[in-house]
Coordinates of C-alpha atoms and ligand atoms in Angstrom, one line a residue:
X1 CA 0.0 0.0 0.0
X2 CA 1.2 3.5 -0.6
X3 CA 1.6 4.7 2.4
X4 CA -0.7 2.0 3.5
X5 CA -1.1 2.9 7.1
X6 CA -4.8 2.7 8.6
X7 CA -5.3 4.1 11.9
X8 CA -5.6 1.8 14.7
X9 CA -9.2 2.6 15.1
X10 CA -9.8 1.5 11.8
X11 CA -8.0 -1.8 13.1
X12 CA -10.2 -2.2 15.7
X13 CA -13.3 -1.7 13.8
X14 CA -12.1 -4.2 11.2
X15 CA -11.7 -6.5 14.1
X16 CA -15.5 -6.0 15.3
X17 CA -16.5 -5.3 11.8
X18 CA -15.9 -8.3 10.1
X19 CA -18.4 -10.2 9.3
X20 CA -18.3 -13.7 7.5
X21 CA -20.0 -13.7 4.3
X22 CA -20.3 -17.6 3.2
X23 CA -23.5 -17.4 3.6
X24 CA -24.1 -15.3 1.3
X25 CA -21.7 -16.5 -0.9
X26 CA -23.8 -19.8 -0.7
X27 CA -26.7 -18.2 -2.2
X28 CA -24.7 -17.2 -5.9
X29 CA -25.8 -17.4 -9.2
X30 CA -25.2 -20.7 -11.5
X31 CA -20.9 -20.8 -11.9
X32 CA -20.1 -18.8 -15.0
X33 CA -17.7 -21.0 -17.4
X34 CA -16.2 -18.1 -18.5
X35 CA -15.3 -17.1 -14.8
X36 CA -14.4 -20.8 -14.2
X37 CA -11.9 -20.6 -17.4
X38 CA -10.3 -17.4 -16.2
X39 CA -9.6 -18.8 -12.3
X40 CA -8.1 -21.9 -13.9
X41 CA -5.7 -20.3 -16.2
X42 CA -4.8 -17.8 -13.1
X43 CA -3.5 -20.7 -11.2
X44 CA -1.7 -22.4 -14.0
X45 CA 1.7 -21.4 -15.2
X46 CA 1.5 -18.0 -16.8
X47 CA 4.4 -15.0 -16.6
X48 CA 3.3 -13.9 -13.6
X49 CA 6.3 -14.8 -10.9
X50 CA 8.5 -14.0 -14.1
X51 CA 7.3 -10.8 -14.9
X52 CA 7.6 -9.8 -11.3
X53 CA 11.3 -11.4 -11.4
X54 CA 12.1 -8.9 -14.2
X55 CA 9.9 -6.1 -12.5
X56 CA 12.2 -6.0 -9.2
X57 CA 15.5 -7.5 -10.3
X58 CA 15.8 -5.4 -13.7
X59 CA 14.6 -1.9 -13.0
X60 CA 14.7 -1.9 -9.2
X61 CA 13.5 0.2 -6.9
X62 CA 11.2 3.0 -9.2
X63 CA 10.2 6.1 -7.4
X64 CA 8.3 8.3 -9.4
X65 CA 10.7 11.0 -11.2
X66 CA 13.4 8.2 -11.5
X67 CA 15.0 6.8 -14.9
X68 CA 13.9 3.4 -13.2
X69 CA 10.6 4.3 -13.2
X70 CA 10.2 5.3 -16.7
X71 CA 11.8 2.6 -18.0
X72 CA 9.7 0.1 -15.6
X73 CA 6.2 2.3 -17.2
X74 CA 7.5 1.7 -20.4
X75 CA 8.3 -1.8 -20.2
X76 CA 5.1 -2.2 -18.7
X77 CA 3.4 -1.0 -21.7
X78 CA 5.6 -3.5 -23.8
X79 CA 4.1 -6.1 -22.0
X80 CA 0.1 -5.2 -22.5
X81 CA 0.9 -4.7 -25.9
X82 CA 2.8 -8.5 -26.1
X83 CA -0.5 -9.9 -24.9
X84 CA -2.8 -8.5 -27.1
X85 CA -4.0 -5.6 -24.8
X86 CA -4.6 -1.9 -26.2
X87 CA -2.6 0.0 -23.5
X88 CA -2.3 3.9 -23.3
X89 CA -0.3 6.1 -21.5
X90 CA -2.1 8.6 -19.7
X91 CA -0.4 11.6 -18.5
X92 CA -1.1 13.5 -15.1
X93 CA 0.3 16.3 -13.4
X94 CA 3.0 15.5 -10.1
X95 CA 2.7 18.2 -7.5
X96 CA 7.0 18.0 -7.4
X97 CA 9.8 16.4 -7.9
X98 CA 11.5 14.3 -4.5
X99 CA 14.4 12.0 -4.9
X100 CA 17.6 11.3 -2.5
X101 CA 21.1 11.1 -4.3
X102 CA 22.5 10.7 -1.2
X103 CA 22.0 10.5 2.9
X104 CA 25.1 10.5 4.9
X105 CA 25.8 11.5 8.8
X106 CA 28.7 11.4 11.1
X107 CA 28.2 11.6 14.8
X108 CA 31.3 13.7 16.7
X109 CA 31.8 13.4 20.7
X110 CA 34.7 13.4 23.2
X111 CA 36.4 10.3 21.7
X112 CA 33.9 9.1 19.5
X113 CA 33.4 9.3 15.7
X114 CA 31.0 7.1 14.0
X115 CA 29.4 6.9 10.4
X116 CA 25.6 4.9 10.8
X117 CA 23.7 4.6 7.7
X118 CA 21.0 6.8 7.4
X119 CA 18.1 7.7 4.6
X120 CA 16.3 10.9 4.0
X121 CA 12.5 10.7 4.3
X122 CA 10.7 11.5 1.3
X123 CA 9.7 15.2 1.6
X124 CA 12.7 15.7 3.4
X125 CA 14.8 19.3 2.6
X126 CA 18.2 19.1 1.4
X127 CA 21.1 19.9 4.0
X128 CA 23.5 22.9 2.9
X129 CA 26.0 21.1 0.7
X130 CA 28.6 21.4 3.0
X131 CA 26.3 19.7 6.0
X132 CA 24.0 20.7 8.7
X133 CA 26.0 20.1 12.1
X134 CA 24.4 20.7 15.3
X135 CA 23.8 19.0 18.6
X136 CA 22.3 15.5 18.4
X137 CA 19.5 15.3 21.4
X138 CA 17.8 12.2 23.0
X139 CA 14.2 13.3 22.6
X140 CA 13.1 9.7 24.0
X141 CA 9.7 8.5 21.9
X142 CA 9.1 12.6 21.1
X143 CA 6.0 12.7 23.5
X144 CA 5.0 16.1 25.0
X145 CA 6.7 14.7 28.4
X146 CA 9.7 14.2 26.2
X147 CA 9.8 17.5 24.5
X148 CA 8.7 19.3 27.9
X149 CA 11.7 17.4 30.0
X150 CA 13.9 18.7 26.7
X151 CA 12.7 22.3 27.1
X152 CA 15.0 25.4 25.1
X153 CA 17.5 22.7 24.9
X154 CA 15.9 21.8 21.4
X155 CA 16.4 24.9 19.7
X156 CA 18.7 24.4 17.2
X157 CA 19.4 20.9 18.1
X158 CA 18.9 17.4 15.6
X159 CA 16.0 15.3 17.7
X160 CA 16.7 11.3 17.9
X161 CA 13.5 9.6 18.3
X162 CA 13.7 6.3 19.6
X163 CA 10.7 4.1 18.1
X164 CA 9.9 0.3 19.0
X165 CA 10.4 -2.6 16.5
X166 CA 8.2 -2.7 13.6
X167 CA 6.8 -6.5 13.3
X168 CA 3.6 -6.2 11.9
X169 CA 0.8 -4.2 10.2
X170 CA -0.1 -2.7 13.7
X171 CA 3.0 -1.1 14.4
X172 CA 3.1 0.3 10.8
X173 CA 0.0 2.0 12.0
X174 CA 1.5 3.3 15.0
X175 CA 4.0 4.7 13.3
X176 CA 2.0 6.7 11.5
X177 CA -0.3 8.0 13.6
X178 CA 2.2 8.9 16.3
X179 CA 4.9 10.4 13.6
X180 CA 2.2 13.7 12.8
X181 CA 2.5 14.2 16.8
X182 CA 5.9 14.0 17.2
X183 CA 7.1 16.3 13.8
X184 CA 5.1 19.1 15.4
X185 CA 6.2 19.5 19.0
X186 CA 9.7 18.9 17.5
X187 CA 9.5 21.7 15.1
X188 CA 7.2 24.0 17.7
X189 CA 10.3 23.4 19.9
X190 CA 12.5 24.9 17.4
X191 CA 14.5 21.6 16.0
X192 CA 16.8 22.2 13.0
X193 CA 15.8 18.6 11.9
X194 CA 14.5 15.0 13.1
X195 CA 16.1 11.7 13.1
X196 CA 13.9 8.5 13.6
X197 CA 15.8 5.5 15.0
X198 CA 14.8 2.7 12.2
X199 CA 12.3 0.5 13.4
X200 CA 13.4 -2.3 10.9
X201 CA 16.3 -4.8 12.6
X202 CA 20.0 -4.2 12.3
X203 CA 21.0 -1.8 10.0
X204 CA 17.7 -1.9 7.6
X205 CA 16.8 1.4 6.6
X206 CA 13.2 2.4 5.0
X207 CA 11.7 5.2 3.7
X208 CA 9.3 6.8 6.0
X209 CA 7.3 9.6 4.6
X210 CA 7.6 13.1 6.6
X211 CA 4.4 13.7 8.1
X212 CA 4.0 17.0 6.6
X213 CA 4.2 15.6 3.1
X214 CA 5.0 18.3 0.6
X215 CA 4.7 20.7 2.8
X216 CA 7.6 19.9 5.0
X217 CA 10.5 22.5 5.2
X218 CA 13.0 20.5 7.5
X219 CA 15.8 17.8 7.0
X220 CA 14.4 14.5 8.4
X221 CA 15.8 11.1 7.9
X222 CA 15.9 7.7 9.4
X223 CA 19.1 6.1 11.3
X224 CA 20.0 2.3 10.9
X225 CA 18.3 0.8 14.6
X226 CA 21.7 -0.3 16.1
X227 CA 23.6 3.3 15.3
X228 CA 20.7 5.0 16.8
X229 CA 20.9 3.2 20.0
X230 CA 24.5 3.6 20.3
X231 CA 23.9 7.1 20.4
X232 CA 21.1 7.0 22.6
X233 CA 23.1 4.8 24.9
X234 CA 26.2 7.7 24.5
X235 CA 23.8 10.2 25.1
X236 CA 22.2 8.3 28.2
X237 CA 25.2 8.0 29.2
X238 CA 26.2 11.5 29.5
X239 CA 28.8 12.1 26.8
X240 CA 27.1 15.0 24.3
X241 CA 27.5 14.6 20.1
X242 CA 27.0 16.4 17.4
X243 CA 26.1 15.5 14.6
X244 CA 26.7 16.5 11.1
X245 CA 24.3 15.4 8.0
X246 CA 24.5 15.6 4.4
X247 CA 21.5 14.9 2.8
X248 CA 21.5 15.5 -1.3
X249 CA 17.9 15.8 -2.8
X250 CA 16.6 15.8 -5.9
X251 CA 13.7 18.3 -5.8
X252 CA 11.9 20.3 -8.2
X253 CA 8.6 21.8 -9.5
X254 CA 5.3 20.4 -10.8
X255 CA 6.2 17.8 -13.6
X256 CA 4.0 15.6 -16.0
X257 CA 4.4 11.6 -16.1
X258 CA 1.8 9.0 -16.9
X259 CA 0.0 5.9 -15.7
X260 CA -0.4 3.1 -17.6
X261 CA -4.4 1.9 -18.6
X262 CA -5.0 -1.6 -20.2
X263 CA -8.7 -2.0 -21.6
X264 CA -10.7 -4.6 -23.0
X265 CA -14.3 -3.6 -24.5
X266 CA -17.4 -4.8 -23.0
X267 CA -19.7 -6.8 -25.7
X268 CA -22.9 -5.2 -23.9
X269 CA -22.5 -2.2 -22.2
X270 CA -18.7 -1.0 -23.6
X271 CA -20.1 2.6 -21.9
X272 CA -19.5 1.0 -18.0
X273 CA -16.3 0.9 -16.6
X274 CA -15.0 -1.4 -14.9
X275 CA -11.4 -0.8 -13.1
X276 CA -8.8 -3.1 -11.2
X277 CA -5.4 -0.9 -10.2
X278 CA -2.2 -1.6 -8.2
X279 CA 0.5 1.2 -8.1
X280 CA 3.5 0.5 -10.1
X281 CA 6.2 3.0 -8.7
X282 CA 7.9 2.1 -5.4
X283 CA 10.2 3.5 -3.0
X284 CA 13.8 2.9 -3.8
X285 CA 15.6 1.2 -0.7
X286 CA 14.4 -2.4 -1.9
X287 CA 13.1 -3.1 -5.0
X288 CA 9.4 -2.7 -4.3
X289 CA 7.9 -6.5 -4.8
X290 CA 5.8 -6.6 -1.4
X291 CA 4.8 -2.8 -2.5
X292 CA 3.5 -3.2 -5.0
X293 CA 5.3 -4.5 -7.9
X294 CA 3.8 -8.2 -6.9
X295 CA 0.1 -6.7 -7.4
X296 CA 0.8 -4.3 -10.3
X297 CA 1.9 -7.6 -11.7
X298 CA -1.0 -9.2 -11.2
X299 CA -3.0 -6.8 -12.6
X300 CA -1.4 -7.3 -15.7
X301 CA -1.3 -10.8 -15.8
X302 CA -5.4 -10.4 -15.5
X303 CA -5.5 -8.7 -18.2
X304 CA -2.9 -10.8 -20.5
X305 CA -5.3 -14.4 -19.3
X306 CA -8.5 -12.7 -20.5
X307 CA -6.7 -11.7 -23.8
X308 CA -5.3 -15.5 -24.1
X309 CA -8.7 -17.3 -23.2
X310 CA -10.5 -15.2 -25.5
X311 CA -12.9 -14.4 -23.3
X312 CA -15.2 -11.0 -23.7
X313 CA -17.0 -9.1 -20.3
X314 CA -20.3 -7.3 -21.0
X315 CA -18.5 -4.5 -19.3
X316 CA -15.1 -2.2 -20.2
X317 CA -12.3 -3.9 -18.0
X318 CA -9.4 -1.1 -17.4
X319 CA -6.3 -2.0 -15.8
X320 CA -4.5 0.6 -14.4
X321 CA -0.9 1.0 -13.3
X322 CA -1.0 3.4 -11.3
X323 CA 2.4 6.3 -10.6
X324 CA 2.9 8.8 -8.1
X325 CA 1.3 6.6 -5.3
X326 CA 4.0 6.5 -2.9
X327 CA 4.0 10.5 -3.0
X328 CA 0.4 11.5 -2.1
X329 CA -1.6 8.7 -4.4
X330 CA -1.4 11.2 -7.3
X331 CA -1.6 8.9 -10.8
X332 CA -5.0 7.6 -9.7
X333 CA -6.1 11.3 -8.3
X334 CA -5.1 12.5 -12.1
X335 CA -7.1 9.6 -13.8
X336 CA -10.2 10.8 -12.1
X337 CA -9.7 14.7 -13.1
X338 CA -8.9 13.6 -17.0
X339 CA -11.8 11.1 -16.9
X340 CA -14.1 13.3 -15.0
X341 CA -16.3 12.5 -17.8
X342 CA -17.0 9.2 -17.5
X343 CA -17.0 8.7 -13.9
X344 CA -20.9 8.0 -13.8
X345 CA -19.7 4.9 -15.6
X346 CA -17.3 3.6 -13.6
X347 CA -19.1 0.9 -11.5
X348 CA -16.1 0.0 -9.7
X349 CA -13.1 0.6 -8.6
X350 CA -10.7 -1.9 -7.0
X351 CA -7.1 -1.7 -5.6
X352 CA -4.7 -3.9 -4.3
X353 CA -1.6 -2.7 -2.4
X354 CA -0.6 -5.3 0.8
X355 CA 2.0 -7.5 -0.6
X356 CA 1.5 -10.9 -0.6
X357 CA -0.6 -12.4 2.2
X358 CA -3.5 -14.0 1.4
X359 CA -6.3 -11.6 0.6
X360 CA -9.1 -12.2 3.1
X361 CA -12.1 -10.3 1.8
X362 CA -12.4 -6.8 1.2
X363 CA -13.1 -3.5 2.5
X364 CA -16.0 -1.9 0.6
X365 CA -16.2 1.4 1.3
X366 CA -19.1 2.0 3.4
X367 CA -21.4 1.2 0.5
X368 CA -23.8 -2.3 1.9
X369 CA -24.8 -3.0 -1.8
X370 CA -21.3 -3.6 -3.1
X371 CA -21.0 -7.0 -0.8
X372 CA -24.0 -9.0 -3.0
X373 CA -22.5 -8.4 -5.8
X374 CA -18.5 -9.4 -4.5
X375 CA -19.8 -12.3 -3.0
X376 CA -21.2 -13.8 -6.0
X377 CA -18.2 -12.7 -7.8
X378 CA -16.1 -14.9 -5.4
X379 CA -17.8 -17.9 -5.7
X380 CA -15.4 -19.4 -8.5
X381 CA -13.0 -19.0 -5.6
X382 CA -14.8 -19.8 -2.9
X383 CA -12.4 -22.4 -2.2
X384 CA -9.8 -20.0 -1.8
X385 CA -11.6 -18.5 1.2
X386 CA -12.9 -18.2 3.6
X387 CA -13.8 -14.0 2.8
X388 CA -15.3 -11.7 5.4
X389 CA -15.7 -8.2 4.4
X390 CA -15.3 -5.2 6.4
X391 CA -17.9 -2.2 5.4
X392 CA -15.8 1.1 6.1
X393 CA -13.9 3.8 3.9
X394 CA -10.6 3.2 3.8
X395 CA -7.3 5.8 3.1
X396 CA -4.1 4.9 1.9
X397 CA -4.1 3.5 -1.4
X398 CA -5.4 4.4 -4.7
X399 CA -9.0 3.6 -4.0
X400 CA -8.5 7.6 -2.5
X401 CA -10.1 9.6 -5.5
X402 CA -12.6 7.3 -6.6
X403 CA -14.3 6.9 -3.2
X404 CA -14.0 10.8 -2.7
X405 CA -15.7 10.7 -6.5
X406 CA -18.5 8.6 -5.3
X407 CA -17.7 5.5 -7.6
X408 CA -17.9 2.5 -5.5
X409 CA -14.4 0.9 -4.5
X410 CA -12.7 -1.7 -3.4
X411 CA -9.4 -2.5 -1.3
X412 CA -8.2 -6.1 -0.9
X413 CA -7.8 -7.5 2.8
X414 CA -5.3 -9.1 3.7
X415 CA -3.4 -10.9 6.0
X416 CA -0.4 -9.3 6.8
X417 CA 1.9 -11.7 6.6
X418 CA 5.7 -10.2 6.0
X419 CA 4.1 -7.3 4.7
X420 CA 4.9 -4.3 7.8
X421 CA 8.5 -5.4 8.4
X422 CA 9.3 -4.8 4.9
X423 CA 7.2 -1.8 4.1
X424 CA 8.9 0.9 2.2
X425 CA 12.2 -0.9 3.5
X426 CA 15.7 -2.0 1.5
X427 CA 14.1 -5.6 2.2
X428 CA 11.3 -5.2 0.2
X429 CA 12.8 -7.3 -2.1
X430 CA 11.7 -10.3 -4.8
X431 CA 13.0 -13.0 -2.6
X432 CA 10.0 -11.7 0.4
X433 CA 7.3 -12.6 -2.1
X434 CA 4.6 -15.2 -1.2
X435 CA 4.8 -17.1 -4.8
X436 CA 2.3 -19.4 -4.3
X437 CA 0.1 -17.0 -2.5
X438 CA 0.8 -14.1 -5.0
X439 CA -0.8 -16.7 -7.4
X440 CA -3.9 -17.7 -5.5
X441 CA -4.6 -14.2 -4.9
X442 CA -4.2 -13.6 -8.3
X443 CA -7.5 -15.9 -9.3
X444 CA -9.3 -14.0 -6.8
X445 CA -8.8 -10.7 -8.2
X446 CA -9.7 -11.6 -11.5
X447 CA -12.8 -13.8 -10.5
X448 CA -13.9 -10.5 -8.8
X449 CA -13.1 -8.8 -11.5
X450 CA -14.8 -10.2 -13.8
X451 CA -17.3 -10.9 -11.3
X452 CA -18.1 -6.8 -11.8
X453 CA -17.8 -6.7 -15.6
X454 CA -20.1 -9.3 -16.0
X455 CA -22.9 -9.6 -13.4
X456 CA -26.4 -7.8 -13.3
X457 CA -25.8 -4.8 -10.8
X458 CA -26.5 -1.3 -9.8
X459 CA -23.8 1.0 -8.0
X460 CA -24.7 4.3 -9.2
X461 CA -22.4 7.1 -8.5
X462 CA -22.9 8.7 -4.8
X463 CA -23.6 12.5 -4.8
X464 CA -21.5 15.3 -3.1
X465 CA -24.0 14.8 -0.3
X466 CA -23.7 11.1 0.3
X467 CA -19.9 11.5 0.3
X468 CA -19.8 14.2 2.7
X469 CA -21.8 11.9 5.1
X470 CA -19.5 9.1 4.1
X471 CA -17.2 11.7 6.2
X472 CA -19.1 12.8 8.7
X473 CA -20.5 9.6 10.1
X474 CA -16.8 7.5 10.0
X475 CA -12.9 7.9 10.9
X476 CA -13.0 8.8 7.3
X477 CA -11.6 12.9 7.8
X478 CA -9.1 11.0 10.8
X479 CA -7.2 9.0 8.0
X480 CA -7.7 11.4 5.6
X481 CA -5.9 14.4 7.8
X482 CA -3.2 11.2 8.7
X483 CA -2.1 11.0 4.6
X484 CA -2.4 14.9 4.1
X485 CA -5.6 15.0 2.2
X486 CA -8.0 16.1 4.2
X487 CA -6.8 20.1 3.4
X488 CA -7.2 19.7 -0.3
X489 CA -10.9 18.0 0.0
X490 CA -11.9 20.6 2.3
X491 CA -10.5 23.1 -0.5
X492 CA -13.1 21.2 -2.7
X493 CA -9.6 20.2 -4.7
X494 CA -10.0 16.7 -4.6
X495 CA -13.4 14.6 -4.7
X496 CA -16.4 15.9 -4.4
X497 CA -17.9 19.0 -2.2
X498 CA -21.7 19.9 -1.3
Ligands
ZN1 ZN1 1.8 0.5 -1.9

């Protein structure tokens, strides 16, 4: 997921929310050959692991702005055209341009001198060339008691925030909702700039965004874990350091890339729309297979096995690639303002952005109606589940714009698996891929895929004023303020406004 934190309210609500759906799935319409065809030749030996092989291993890690990640778009429209899929390129607008060259500090005391790795979050400011060197302080976990205990000391000074292991999904969303908190009493206090201790093992470093997003004015990075707590312990122990950062960024102004749309025409109703996405650029520590090059992947690998079979929906199928995810979900936010148009037609929406643990139903967006028709989708797959759905909005993934547009969305669920410990992290690599799941997951995505582009159904497009009580009656503005879109909805910039 992009930034694919949830809050933890959200978690518990999944928790209480779920609710198990075989019933219902009991209850579907007579199997659907085609449907039955398409699961079967998902599961059987198609370029999917090799494609995501080439994906990681040849272009790397593909931030949006990079050479890599041109080269990985265009190879990905290579490969739609290879199978027989008319692909475009569709070009949106980037708010900026964020990339690190390089991330290096030392740390000076009395008789120390040490080099730990360290990365620059994204949204991070550049250090004058020649380095930023002030006084590194222990600012404990950065809580007000922290900050308050810390007092003018500060002003001027680098924080280090010491953070707990990262081993799942729930301390992803810790991090996130307590890193908004922390950034502003450390910049209120007057901080020249913030280092987190890496909550990945050893020395793994990963790409954290900076709360602030775009907006942020400050040099931030992250420290390998075991240099960190060496300083800490330094500190702790009463011997002061300073430390001196060079951090070389790649930043400029509003640019123009593209994401990548598959389509196959609907024999029926070639008018309705329906979309399956997975973001295709990554952060660049790893190689970006667990997020999200395994599901971008998938995606096309849909698209290539409904090509190969022969097959024809009564619906449009698009398959999006999306860019600019990882840096404010901005590809799929542009699809909706060029297609605008044609949003009354798009009858879904799906995205899927959590690695490789085995999906486990979906969220749905607040919208009841959607689950009918997703359960009789899944029953070709049936076997692959159980699925239990969980009814709320969700933020952090490219499901965004459409759901703020009123088209009815879906996010896959799934289990978590290795997917936190590696998130956004230089081991988020091809080897952490779930193969076997990746494929399993694969037929259920495309069974629910087709499920949508196929099936008699009704998901009209939800008004400004059903949106806006989408908002007011969940945690939907509380995520939304967590990944920096809350302003720009307000600001009637993104989705829609009463
Ligand atoms: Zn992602």
């Amino acid at each position: 997921m992009a930034r694919s934190a949830r809050s933890s309210h959200l978690l518990s609500v999944l928790l209480l929310a779920a609710v198990p759906t075989q019933v219902l799935a009991q209850s579907a319409t007579p199997p659907d050959s085609a449907a039955e065809r398409l699961v079967g030749a998902m599961l059987g030996d198609t370029p999917l692991v090799a494609d995501l092989e080439a994906l990681t291993d040849r272009f790397g890690g593909r931030p949006t702005g990079s050479a890599a990640n041109q080269r990985a778009f265009e190879w990905a429209v290579e490969r739609f055209r290879e199978a027989g899929v008319r692909v475009r390129k569709e070009p949106f607008r980037m708010p900026g341009l964020w990339l690190e060259r390089s991330a290096w500090v030392t740390i000076l005391g009395e008789g120390v001198r040490f080099t730990p790795r360290v990365a620059a979050l994204p949204f991070s400011t550049a250090t004058p060339r020649q380095g930023l060197t002030a006084p590194l302080v222990d600012a404990g976990r950065g809580s007000e008691a922290d900050f308050a205990r810390l007092g003018a000391a500060v002003r001027g000074a680098v924080v280090l925030v010491e953070t707990e292991e990262l081993r799942d999904l729930d301390g992803l969303f810790r991090e996130y909702n307590e890193a908004g908190g922390i950034e502003h009493r450390a910049l209120e206090a007057g901080a020249a700039g913030l280092v987190y201790q890496s909550s990945r093992p050893h020395d793994i470093l990963a790409r954290h965004n900076a709360s602030l997003g775009w907006k942020n004015r400050h040099p931030m990075m992250m420290m390998e874990r075991d240099g960190a707590a060496r300083a800490l312990r330094l500190l702790r122990a009463g011997t002061p350091l300073t430390l001196t950062a060079v951090l070389d960024i790649r930043s400029g102004p509003a640019y123009e890339t593209f994401n990548v749309v598959g389509e196959i025409r609907g024999a029926t109703h070639p008018e309705e729309i329906v979309l399956i996405g997975a973001h295709l650029d990554s952060w660049d520590l790893g190689t970006g297979a667990l997020d999200n090059g395994a599901n971008a992947m998938m995606v096309l690998d849909i698209a290539r096995q409904i090509r190969r079979l022969g097959i024809i929906p009564a619906r449009t199928i698009r398959f999006a690639l999306w860019n600019g995810e990882e840096q404010n979900l901005n590809g799929s936010h542009g699809y909706t303002l060029a297609h605008r148009a044609e949003l009354d037609r798009h009858v879904m929406a799906s995205s899927y952005d959590i690695g490789t643990g085995r999906i486990t139903g979906f969220f749905t967006g607040g919208r009841g109606e959607v689950i009918p028709v997703l359960d009789r989708a899944l029953a070709p797959v049936a076997g692959l589940g159980p699925f239990s759905h969980v009814n709320v909005p969700i933020v952090g993934t490219d499901n965004y714009d459409f759901m703020m547009q009123g088209v009815a969305n879906l996010v896959a669920n799934q289990e978590s698996a290795n997917y936190g410990p590696n998130y956004h992290a230089r081991s988020d690599e091809f080897g952490r891929a779930d193969l076997r799941q990746l494929r399993l997951n694969a037929a259920i995505a495309a069974a629910v895929t087709w499920g949508f582009a196929t099936l008699d159904l009704s998901l009209p497009r939800q008004t400004a004023a059903q949106v806006d009580s989408l908002v007011q009656s969940t945690d939907l503005a509380d995520q939304m303020r967590a990944f920096n879109v809350y302003e720009s909805w307000l600001a009637g910039e993104r989705g829609l406004r009463r």
